[in-house]
C-alpha cells in the first residue's frame, strides 16, 4: 500500500518538475540582451507566471491532493505515549457540464505506548452535479475548461514578448539619443569656436573702423544664442547617459557612430512583421480571460447535489477494508449558496456575459483596424521625413564641394569653409536622426 501511494505521488509530480525545468531560462542566454536587468526580469516573471497557472493545466485530468493531521502525546518524564495520524489522499476530476468526481481515501493511524499499531481506511467516491444547467451554458463551460490554460499561457507569453520589446525599444531609443546628442555636442562645440573666432575678428575690425557697433553686437548675440542651444544639447546628453545607466548599459559598450548603430539594428529588424502586434493579441485574449474569470466567479453561486458511497473498515492489520454489506455507506449532500436563486441567475449571467464578450472583441478589432491604419500613416510620414533630410544632407555636401573649390582659388575665407563643413556634418547627423526616428517608429508597433 505504501509503495502504491509513493508511486502515485511521484507520477503526479514528475510532469510538473519536467515542465519547470524545460521552461527554466529557455532561450534566455543566447540573446544580445541576456545580461541586462530588463531581460532577466522578463524571464523570471514568465517563469513565475507559468508556475502560477499550473492548476489550470489539463483541466479534465484528475488532480491529486494530500493532507495529514498528526499528533503526538506524552509527558516530559516518560516521553512519547501515543501517536495518531489522519492522512487523506484524494483525486478531484472535473467533467464537462460543470460536474465533478471526487475520489478519496481517508486513513486513521494510531500507535500506542505499547507499540500497538492500528489503522483503518475509508475509500469513497462522490459525483457532484449542478442543480441547474442549460443548452447554451454547457458549451461555454466546456470551452472554459478546454481553453482556459492555453489562453492564460498565451497571455503570459505575449506579456513576456511585450516586456522584451519594451526593453529593446528603450535601449535603442536611449542609445541612439546618446550617440546623436554626443555627436551634436562635438559639432556644436566646433561651431561655437568658429562663432567666437568671428566675433573676435569683428571686434578687431570695429577697432579699425571697418564695421559698425551694430555688426559686432549682432555677432555677439548670435554667439550667445547658440550657446543656449549648446547647453540644451549637453543637458539631453546627460539625460541619455542617465537613462542608459538605469537600463544597466555601459556607454563604453555602445558603437561610437550613430550610422553604424542604425545599420546594425535595421538589419536586426529587417524581417520584422509589421502586421503582427503583440499588444492587439493580448487585448483580445484578455477579453476572453475576463469571461473565463466571470465563469469561475459565478459557478460559486450554483447549487450542487452530490451522491456517492464510501467503504469503512474496523481497525485491522489488513491492507484493504472489509467489503461486507455493513461496511458500505451511501452519501448524499447538497451545496446551496445563500442568495443563489437556485443558480438560475448565475447560469443566465454567464450566457449573457459571453454575448458581451463578443461585442467587446468586435469593438477592439474595429479599434485595432483603425490603429493599424494610423501606424501605416506614421511610417509614411517618417519615411517622407527621412527622404527630405537625406536630400538636405546631400545638398549641403554638394555645397561643401563648391566651397572647397572657391577656397582653393582664394574666393572664400577659411572661416566660411569651416562653417560649411560644420553645417554639412550637422545635416548628415540630422539625416541620421530622421533614419533613427523611422526605426523607432517601426519597432514601436508590437
Coordinates of C-alpha atoms in Angstrom, one line a residue:
X1 CA 0.0 0.0 0.0
X2 CA 2.8 2.4 0.9
X3 CA 4.6 1.7 -2.4
X4 CA 1.5 2.3 -4.4
X5 CA 1.0 5.6 -2.7
X6 CA 4.6 6.8 -3.3
X7 CA 4.3 5.7 -6.9
X8 CA 1.1 7.7 -7.5
X9 CA 2.6 10.8 -5.8
X10 CA 5.7 10.7 -7.8
X11 CA 3.8 10.1 -11.1
X12 CA 1.7 13.2 -10.4
X13 CA 4.6 15.5 -9.5
X14 CA 7.0 14.4 -12.2
X15 CA 5.4 16.2 -15.1
X16 CA 5.5 19.5 -13.1
X17 CA 9.2 19.2 -12.5
X18 CA 9.9 18.3 -16.1
X19 CA 7.8 21.3 -17.2
X20 CA 9.5 23.7 -14.8
X21 CA 13.0 22.6 -15.9
X22 CA 12.2 22.8 -19.6
X23 CA 11.0 26.4 -19.1
X24 CA 13.9 27.4 -16.9
X25 CA 15.7 30.3 -18.7
X26 CA 14.7 28.9 -22.1
X27 CA 16.4 30.7 -24.9
X28 CA 17.5 33.4 -22.4
X29 CA 21.3 33.1 -22.5
X30 CA 22.0 33.3 -26.2
X31 CA 20.4 36.7 -26.9
X32 CA 22.0 40.1 -27.1
X33 CA 20.3 41.4 -24.0
X34 CA 20.8 38.3 -21.8
X35 CA 22.8 40.2 -19.2
X36 CA 20.6 43.3 -19.0
X37 CA 18.2 43.7 -16.0
X38 CA 15.0 44.1 -18.1
X39 CA 15.6 40.8 -19.9
X40 CA 16.4 38.9 -16.7
X41 CA 13.3 40.4 -15.1
X42 CA 11.1 39.4 -18.0
X43 CA 12.4 35.8 -17.9
X44 CA 11.8 35.5 -14.2
X45 CA 8.3 36.9 -14.4
X46 CA 7.5 34.5 -17.2
X47 CA 8.7 31.5 -15.1
X48 CA 6.7 32.6 -12.1
X49 CA 3.6 33.1 -14.2
X50 CA 3.9 29.7 -15.7
X51 CA 4.1 28.2 -12.2
X52 CA 1.0 30.2 -11.1
X53 CA -1.2 28.8 -13.9
X54 CA -0.3 25.1 -13.4
X55 CA -3.7 24.4 -11.7
X56 CA -5.4 25.3 -14.9
X57 CA -3.4 22.8 -16.9
X58 CA -5.0 19.5 -18.0
X59 CA -8.4 20.7 -16.8
X60 CA -10.2 17.4 -17.2
X61 CA -7.5 15.2 -15.7
X62 CA -7.6 14.1 -12.1
X63 CA -5.8 16.5 -9.6
X64 CA -4.0 14.9 -6.6
X65 CA -4.4 16.3 -3.2
X66 CA -2.8 15.0 0.0
X67 CA -3.1 16.1 3.6
X68 CA -2.4 14.7 7.0
X69 CA -3.2 15.6 10.6
X70 CA -0.7 14.2 13.0
X71 CA -0.5 14.4 16.8
X72 CA 2.0 13.2 19.4
X73 CA 1.2 12.9 23.1
X74 CA 3.2 12.2 26.2
X75 CA 5.0 13.8 29.1
X76 CA 8.4 15.1 29.9
X77 CA 9.2 12.2 32.3
X78 CA 8.1 9.2 30.3
X79 CA 8.3 10.6 26.8
X80 CA 6.1 9.6 23.9
X81 CA 3.0 7.7 24.7
X82 CA 0.7 7.9 21.7
X83 CA 0.9 8.9 18.0
X84 CA -2.1 9.3 15.7
X85 CA -2.4 10.4 12.1
X86 CA -5.3 11.0 9.8
X87 CA -3.9 11.1 6.2
X88 CA -6.1 11.9 3.3
X89 CA -5.3 11.2 -0.4
X90 CA -7.8 12.4 -2.9
X91 CA -8.3 12.9 -6.6
X92 CA -10.6 15.6 -8.0
X93 CA -11.6 15.2 -11.6
X94 CA -13.7 17.9 -13.4
X95 CA -16.2 16.7 -16.0
X96 CA -17.9 18.5 -18.9
X97 CA -21.0 20.4 -17.8
X98 CA -19.5 21.7 -14.5
X99 CA -19.8 18.2 -13.0
X100 CA -17.1 16.8 -10.7
X101 CA -16.0 13.4 -9.4
X102 CA -14.0 13.2 -6.1
X103 CA -12.1 10.0 -5.2
X104 CA -10.8 10.0 -1.6
X105 CA -9.0 7.6 0.7
X106 CA -9.2 8.6 4.4
X107 CA -6.9 6.8 6.8
X108 CA -6.8 6.7 10.6
X109 CA -3.5 5.5 12.0
X110 CA -2.7 5.0 15.7
X111 CA 0.4 3.9 17.6
X112 CA 0.1 3.3 21.3
X113 CA 2.8 3.3 24.1
X114 CA 2.8 -0.5 23.8
X115 CA 3.8 -0.2 20.1
X116 CA 0.3 -1.5 19.2
X117 CA -0.2 -0.2 15.7
X118 CA -3.8 0.1 14.3
X119 CA -5.3 1.7 11.3
X120 CA -8.3 1.7 9.1
X121 CA -9.0 3.0 5.6
X122 CA -12.2 4.7 4.3
X123 CA -12.2 4.9 0.4
X124 CA -15.0 7.0 -1.0
X125 CA -16.3 8.4 -4.3
X126 CA -18.7 11.3 -4.9
X127 CA -20.3 12.6 -8.0
X128 CA -21.3 16.3 -7.9
X129 CA -23.8 17.7 -10.4
X130 CA -25.1 21.3 -10.7
X131 CA -28.7 21.6 -9.9
X132 CA -29.3 23.8 -12.9
X133 CA -27.6 24.0 -16.3
X134 CA -28.6 24.9 -19.8
X135 CA -28.1 24.2 -23.5
X136 CA -26.2 27.5 -24.0
X137 CA -24.2 27.1 -20.8
X138 CA -22.7 23.7 -21.5
X139 CA -20.5 24.7 -24.5
X140 CA -19.4 27.8 -22.6
X141 CA -18.2 25.8 -19.7
X142 CA -16.5 23.2 -21.9
X143 CA -14.8 26.0 -23.8
X144 CA -13.6 27.4 -20.5
X145 CA -12.3 24.0 -19.4
X146 CA -10.5 23.4 -22.7
X147 CA -9.1 26.8 -23.4
X148 CA -8.5 28.5 -20.0
X149 CA -5.0 27.3 -19.5
X150 CA -3.9 27.8 -23.2
X151 CA -5.3 31.3 -23.1
X152 CA -3.5 32.2 -19.9
X153 CA -0.3 30.7 -21.2
X154 CA -0.6 32.6 -24.4
X155 CA -1.3 35.8 -22.4
X156 CA 1.8 35.5 -20.3
X157 CA 3.9 34.7 -23.4
X158 CA 2.6 37.8 -25.0
X159 CA 3.4 39.8 -21.8
X160 CA 6.9 38.4 -22.0
X161 CA 7.3 39.4 -25.6
X162 CA 6.0 42.8 -24.9
X163 CA 8.3 43.2 -21.9
X164 CA 11.3 42.2 -24.1
X165 CA 10.3 44.6 -26.9
X166 CA 9.7 47.4 -24.3
X167 CA 13.2 46.9 -23.1
X168 CA 14.7 46.7 -26.6
X169 CA 12.9 49.8 -27.6
X170 CA 14.1 51.7 -24.5
X171 CA 17.7 50.5 -25.2
X172 CA 17.7 51.5 -28.9
X173 CA 15.9 54.8 -28.1
X174 CA 18.3 55.9 -25.3
X175 CA 21.5 54.5 -27.0
X176 CA 20.5 56.3 -30.3
X177 CA 19.9 59.6 -28.4
X178 CA 23.2 59.2 -26.6
X179 CA 25.1 58.8 -29.9
X180 CA 23.1 61.6 -31.6
X181 CA 23.5 64.2 -28.8
X182 CA 27.1 63.1 -28.3
X183 CA 28.0 63.8 -31.9
X184 CA 25.9 67.0 -31.9
X185 CA 27.8 68.2 -28.8
X186 CA 31.0 67.8 -30.7
X187 CA 29.8 69.7 -33.8
X188 CA 28.2 72.4 -31.6
X189 CA 31.5 72.9 -29.8
X190 CA 33.2 73.3 -33.1
X191 CA 30.6 75.8 -34.3
X192 CA 30.8 77.8 -31.1
X193 CA 34.6 78.1 -31.5
X194 CA 34.0 79.4 -35.0
X195 CA 31.5 81.9 -33.7
X196 CA 33.9 83.1 -31.1
X197 CA 36.6 83.5 -33.7
X198 CA 34.4 85.6 -36.0
X199 CA 33.3 87.7 -33.0
X200 CA 36.9 88.5 -32.2
X201 CA 37.6 89.3 -35.8
X202 CA 34.6 91.8 -35.9
X203 CA 35.8 93.4 -32.7
X204 CA 39.3 93.9 -34.4
X205 CA 37.6 95.3 -37.5
X206 CA 35.5 97.6 -35.3
X207 CA 38.6 99.0 -33.7
X208 CA 39.9 99.7 -37.2
X209 CA 36.7 101.4 -38.1
X210 CA 35.8 98.9 -40.8
X211 CA 32.5 97.7 -39.2
X212 CA 29.9 99.3 -37.1
X213 CA 29.0 98.5 -33.4
X214 CA 25.7 97.0 -34.7
X215 CA 27.6 94.4 -36.7
X216 CA 29.7 93.5 -33.6
X217 CA 26.5 93.3 -31.5
X218 CA 24.8 91.0 -34.0
X219 CA 27.7 88.6 -33.9
X220 CA 27.8 88.6 -30.1
X221 CA 24.0 88.0 -29.9
X222 CA 24.4 85.1 -32.4
X223 CA 27.1 83.5 -30.3
X224 CA 25.1 83.8 -27.1
X225 CA 22.0 82.4 -28.7
X226 CA 24.0 79.4 -30.0
X227 CA 25.5 79.0 -26.5
X228 CA 22.0 78.4 -25.2
X229 CA 21.4 75.7 -27.8
X230 CA 24.7 74.1 -26.8
X231 CA 23.7 74.0 -23.1
X232 CA 20.4 72.3 -24.1
X233 CA 22.2 69.6 -26.1
X234 CA 24.6 69.0 -23.2
X235 CA 21.6 68.5 -20.9
X236 CA 20.0 66.0 -23.2
X237 CA 23.3 64.1 -23.5
X238 CA 23.4 63.9 -19.6
X239 CA 19.8 62.7 -19.6
X240 CA 20.5 59.9 -22.1
X241 CA 23.6 58.7 -20.1
X242 CA 21.4 58.5 -17.0
X243 CA 18.7 56.6 -18.9
X244 CA 21.2 54.1 -20.2
X245 CA 22.7 53.7 -16.7
X246 CA 19.2 52.9 -15.3
X247 CA 18.9 50.2 -18.0
X248 CA 22.2 48.7 -16.9
X249 CA 24.0 49.6 -20.1
X250 CA 27.6 50.8 -20.1
X251 CA 28.1 53.6 -22.6
X252 CA 31.5 52.2 -23.5
X253 CA 29.8 49.1 -25.0
X254 CA 27.8 51.2 -27.5
X255 CA 29.0 51.7 -31.1
X256 CA 30.7 55.1 -31.5
X257 CA 28.8 56.3 -34.5
X258 CA 25.0 56.7 -35.0
X259 CA 25.1 55.4 -38.6
X260 CA 26.9 52.2 -37.6
X261 CA 24.4 51.7 -34.7
X262 CA 21.5 52.2 -37.1
X263 CA 22.8 49.9 -39.7
X264 CA 23.1 47.1 -37.1
X265 CA 19.6 47.5 -35.8
X266 CA 17.9 48.0 -39.1
X267 CA 19.4 44.7 -40.2
X268 CA 18.2 43.0 -37.0
X269 CA 14.6 44.2 -37.7
X270 CA 14.7 43.6 -41.4
X271 CA 12.4 40.6 -41.1
X272 CA 10.1 42.1 -38.6
X273 CA 6.4 41.6 -39.5
X274 CA 4.7 45.0 -39.3
X275 CA 1.3 43.4 -39.3
X276 CA 1.6 41.3 -36.2
X277 CA 1.1 43.2 -32.9
X278 CA 1.5 41.6 -29.6
X279 CA -0.5 44.3 -27.8
X280 CA -3.5 43.7 -30.0
X281 CA -3.4 40.0 -29.5
X282 CA -3.0 40.5 -25.7
X283 CA -6.1 42.7 -25.6
X284 CA -8.3 40.1 -27.4
X285 CA -7.0 37.3 -25.2
X286 CA -7.6 39.4 -22.1
X287 CA -11.2 39.8 -23.0
X288 CA -11.6 36.0 -23.3
X289 CA -9.9 35.6 -19.9
X290 CA -12.2 38.1 -18.3
X291 CA -15.1 35.9 -19.5
X292 CA -13.4 32.8 -18.1
X293 CA -12.9 34.6 -14.7
X294 CA -16.5 35.5 -14.8
X295 CA -17.5 31.9 -15.3
X296 CA -15.4 30.9 -12.3
X297 CA -16.9 33.6 -10.0
X298 CA -20.4 32.7 -10.9
X299 CA -20.0 29.0 -10.6
X300 CA -19.7 29.5 -6.8
X301 CA -23.4 30.6 -6.8
X302 CA -24.6 27.4 -8.5
X303 CA -26.1 24.8 -6.1
X304 CA -24.7 21.3 -6.3
X305 CA -26.1 17.9 -5.4
X306 CA -23.5 15.2 -4.6
X307 CA -24.1 11.5 -4.4
X308 CA -21.7 8.6 -3.8
X309 CA -20.6 5.9 -1.4
X310 CA -17.8 5.0 0.9
X311 CA -16.5 1.8 2.4
X312 CA -15.3 1.8 6.1
X313 CA -13.4 -0.9 7.9
X314 CA -12.6 -1.5 11.6
X315 CA -9.1 -1.3 12.9
X316 CA -7.2 -4.2 11.5
X317 CA -3.9 -5.4 10.1
X318 CA -5.3 -5.8 6.6
X319 CA -4.2 -3.6 3.7
X320 CA -7.8 -3.3 2.4
X321 CA -11.1 -2.5 4.1
X322 CA -13.6 -5.2 4.7
X323 CA -16.2 -5.3 1.9
X324 CA -19.0 -6.8 3.9
X325 CA -22.5 -5.4 3.5
X326 CA -22.3 -3.4 6.7
X327 CA -19.2 -1.5 5.6
X328 CA -20.9 0.2 2.7
X329 CA -22.3 3.7 3.2
X330 CA -24.4 5.8 0.8
X331 CA -23.8 9.5 0.9
X332 CA -26.0 12.3 -0.4
X333 CA -25.3 16.0 0.0
X334 CA -26.4 19.4 -1.2
X335 CA -24.4 22.7 -1.6
X336 CA -26.8 25.7 -1.7
X337 CA -25.1 29.1 -1.6
X338 CA -27.0 31.9 0.0
X339 CA -28.9 34.2 -2.4
X340 CA -28.2 31.8 -5.3
X341 CA -31.7 32.0 -6.8
X342 CA -31.2 28.2 -7.3
X343 CA -28.3 29.1 -9.6
X344 CA -30.6 30.3 -12.5
X345 CA -29.3 33.9 -12.4
X346 CA -25.7 32.7 -12.3
X347 CA -26.1 30.5 -15.4
X348 CA -28.1 33.1 -17.2
X349 CA -25.5 35.8 -16.4
X350 CA -22.7 33.6 -17.8
X351 CA -24.6 33.2 -21.1
X352 CA -25.2 37.0 -21.3
X353 CA -21.6 37.8 -20.4
X354 CA -20.5 35.7 -23.4
X355 CA -22.5 37.9 -25.7
X356 CA -21.0 41.0 -24.1
X357 CA -17.5 39.4 -24.5
X358 CA -18.1 39.0 -28.3
X359 CA -19.3 42.6 -28.6
X360 CA -16.2 43.8 -26.7
X361 CA -13.9 41.8 -29.0
X362 CA -15.6 43.2 -32.1
X363 CA -15.1 46.7 -30.7
X364 CA -11.5 46.0 -30.0
X365 CA -11.0 44.6 -33.5
X366 CA -12.5 47.7 -35.1
X367 CA -10.3 50.0 -33.0
X368 CA -7.2 47.9 -33.9
X369 CA -8.0 48.1 -37.6
X370 CA -8.1 52.0 -37.2
X371 CA -4.9 51.8 -35.2
X372 CA -3.2 49.8 -38.0
X373 CA -4.1 52.5 -40.5
X374 CA -2.7 55.1 -38.1
X375 CA 0.6 53.1 -37.8
X376 CA 1.0 52.9 -41.5
X377 CA 0.4 56.7 -41.7
X378 CA 3.2 57.4 -39.2
X379 CA 5.5 55.1 -41.2
X380 CA 4.8 57.0 -44.4
X381 CA 5.3 60.3 -42.5
X382 CA 8.7 59.4 -41.1
X383 CA 9.7 57.8 -44.4
X384 CA 9.0 61.1 -46.2
X385 CA 10.8 63.0 -43.4
X386 CA 13.8 60.8 -43.8
X387 CA 13.9 61.3 -47.6
X388 CA 13.7 65.1 -47.1
X389 CA 16.6 65.1 -44.6
X390 CA 18.7 62.8 -46.9
X391 CA 18.1 65.3 -49.7
X392 CA 19.1 68.2 -47.5
X393 CA 22.3 66.5 -46.4
X394 CA 23.2 65.7 -50.0
X395 CA 22.6 69.3 -50.9
X396 CA 24.9 70.5 -48.1
X397 CA 27.6 68.1 -49.1
X398 CA 27.4 69.3 -52.7
X399 CA 27.6 72.9 -51.4
X400 CA 30.7 72.0 -49.4
X401 CA 32.5 70.7 -52.5
X402 CA 31.8 74.1 -54.2
X403 CA 33.1 76.0 -51.2
X404 CA 36.3 73.9 -51.2
X405 CA 36.8 74.8 -54.9
X406 CA 36.2 78.5 -54.1
X407 CA 38.6 78.4 -51.2
X408 CA 41.4 76.9 -53.4
X409 CA 41.2 79.8 -55.8
X410 CA 41.1 82.4 -53.0
X411 CA 37.4 83.4 -53.4
X412 CA 36.3 82.1 -50.0
X413 CA 37.6 82.6 -46.5
X414 CA 38.7 79.8 -44.3
X415 CA 36.0 80.7 -41.8
X416 CA 33.3 80.3 -44.4
X417 CA 34.7 76.9 -45.4
X418 CA 34.9 75.6 -41.9
X419 CA 31.4 76.8 -41.2
X420 CA 30.1 74.9 -44.2
X421 CA 32.0 71.8 -43.2
X422 CA 30.2 72.1 -39.8
X423 CA 26.9 72.7 -41.5
X424 CA 27.3 69.7 -43.8
X425 CA 28.3 67.4 -40.8
X426 CA 25.2 68.6 -38.9
X427 CA 23.0 68.0 -41.9
X428 CA 24.3 64.5 -42.2
X429 CA 23.7 64.0 -38.5
X430 CA 20.1 65.3 -38.9
X431 CA 19.6 62.8 -41.7
X432 CA 20.8 60.0 -39.4
X433 CA 18.4 61.2 -36.7
X434 CA 15.5 61.1 -39.2
X435 CA 16.5 57.5 -40.0
X436 CA 16.7 56.8 -36.3
X437 CA 13.1 58.1 -35.8
X438 CA 11.9 55.9 -38.6
X439 CA 13.4 52.9 -37.0
X440 CA 11.9 53.8 -33.6
X441 CA 8.5 54.3 -35.2
X442 CA 8.7 50.9 -36.8
X443 CA 9.8 49.0 -33.8
X444 CA 7.2 50.7 -31.5
X445 CA 4.5 48.8 -33.3
X446 CA 4.2 45.5 -31.4

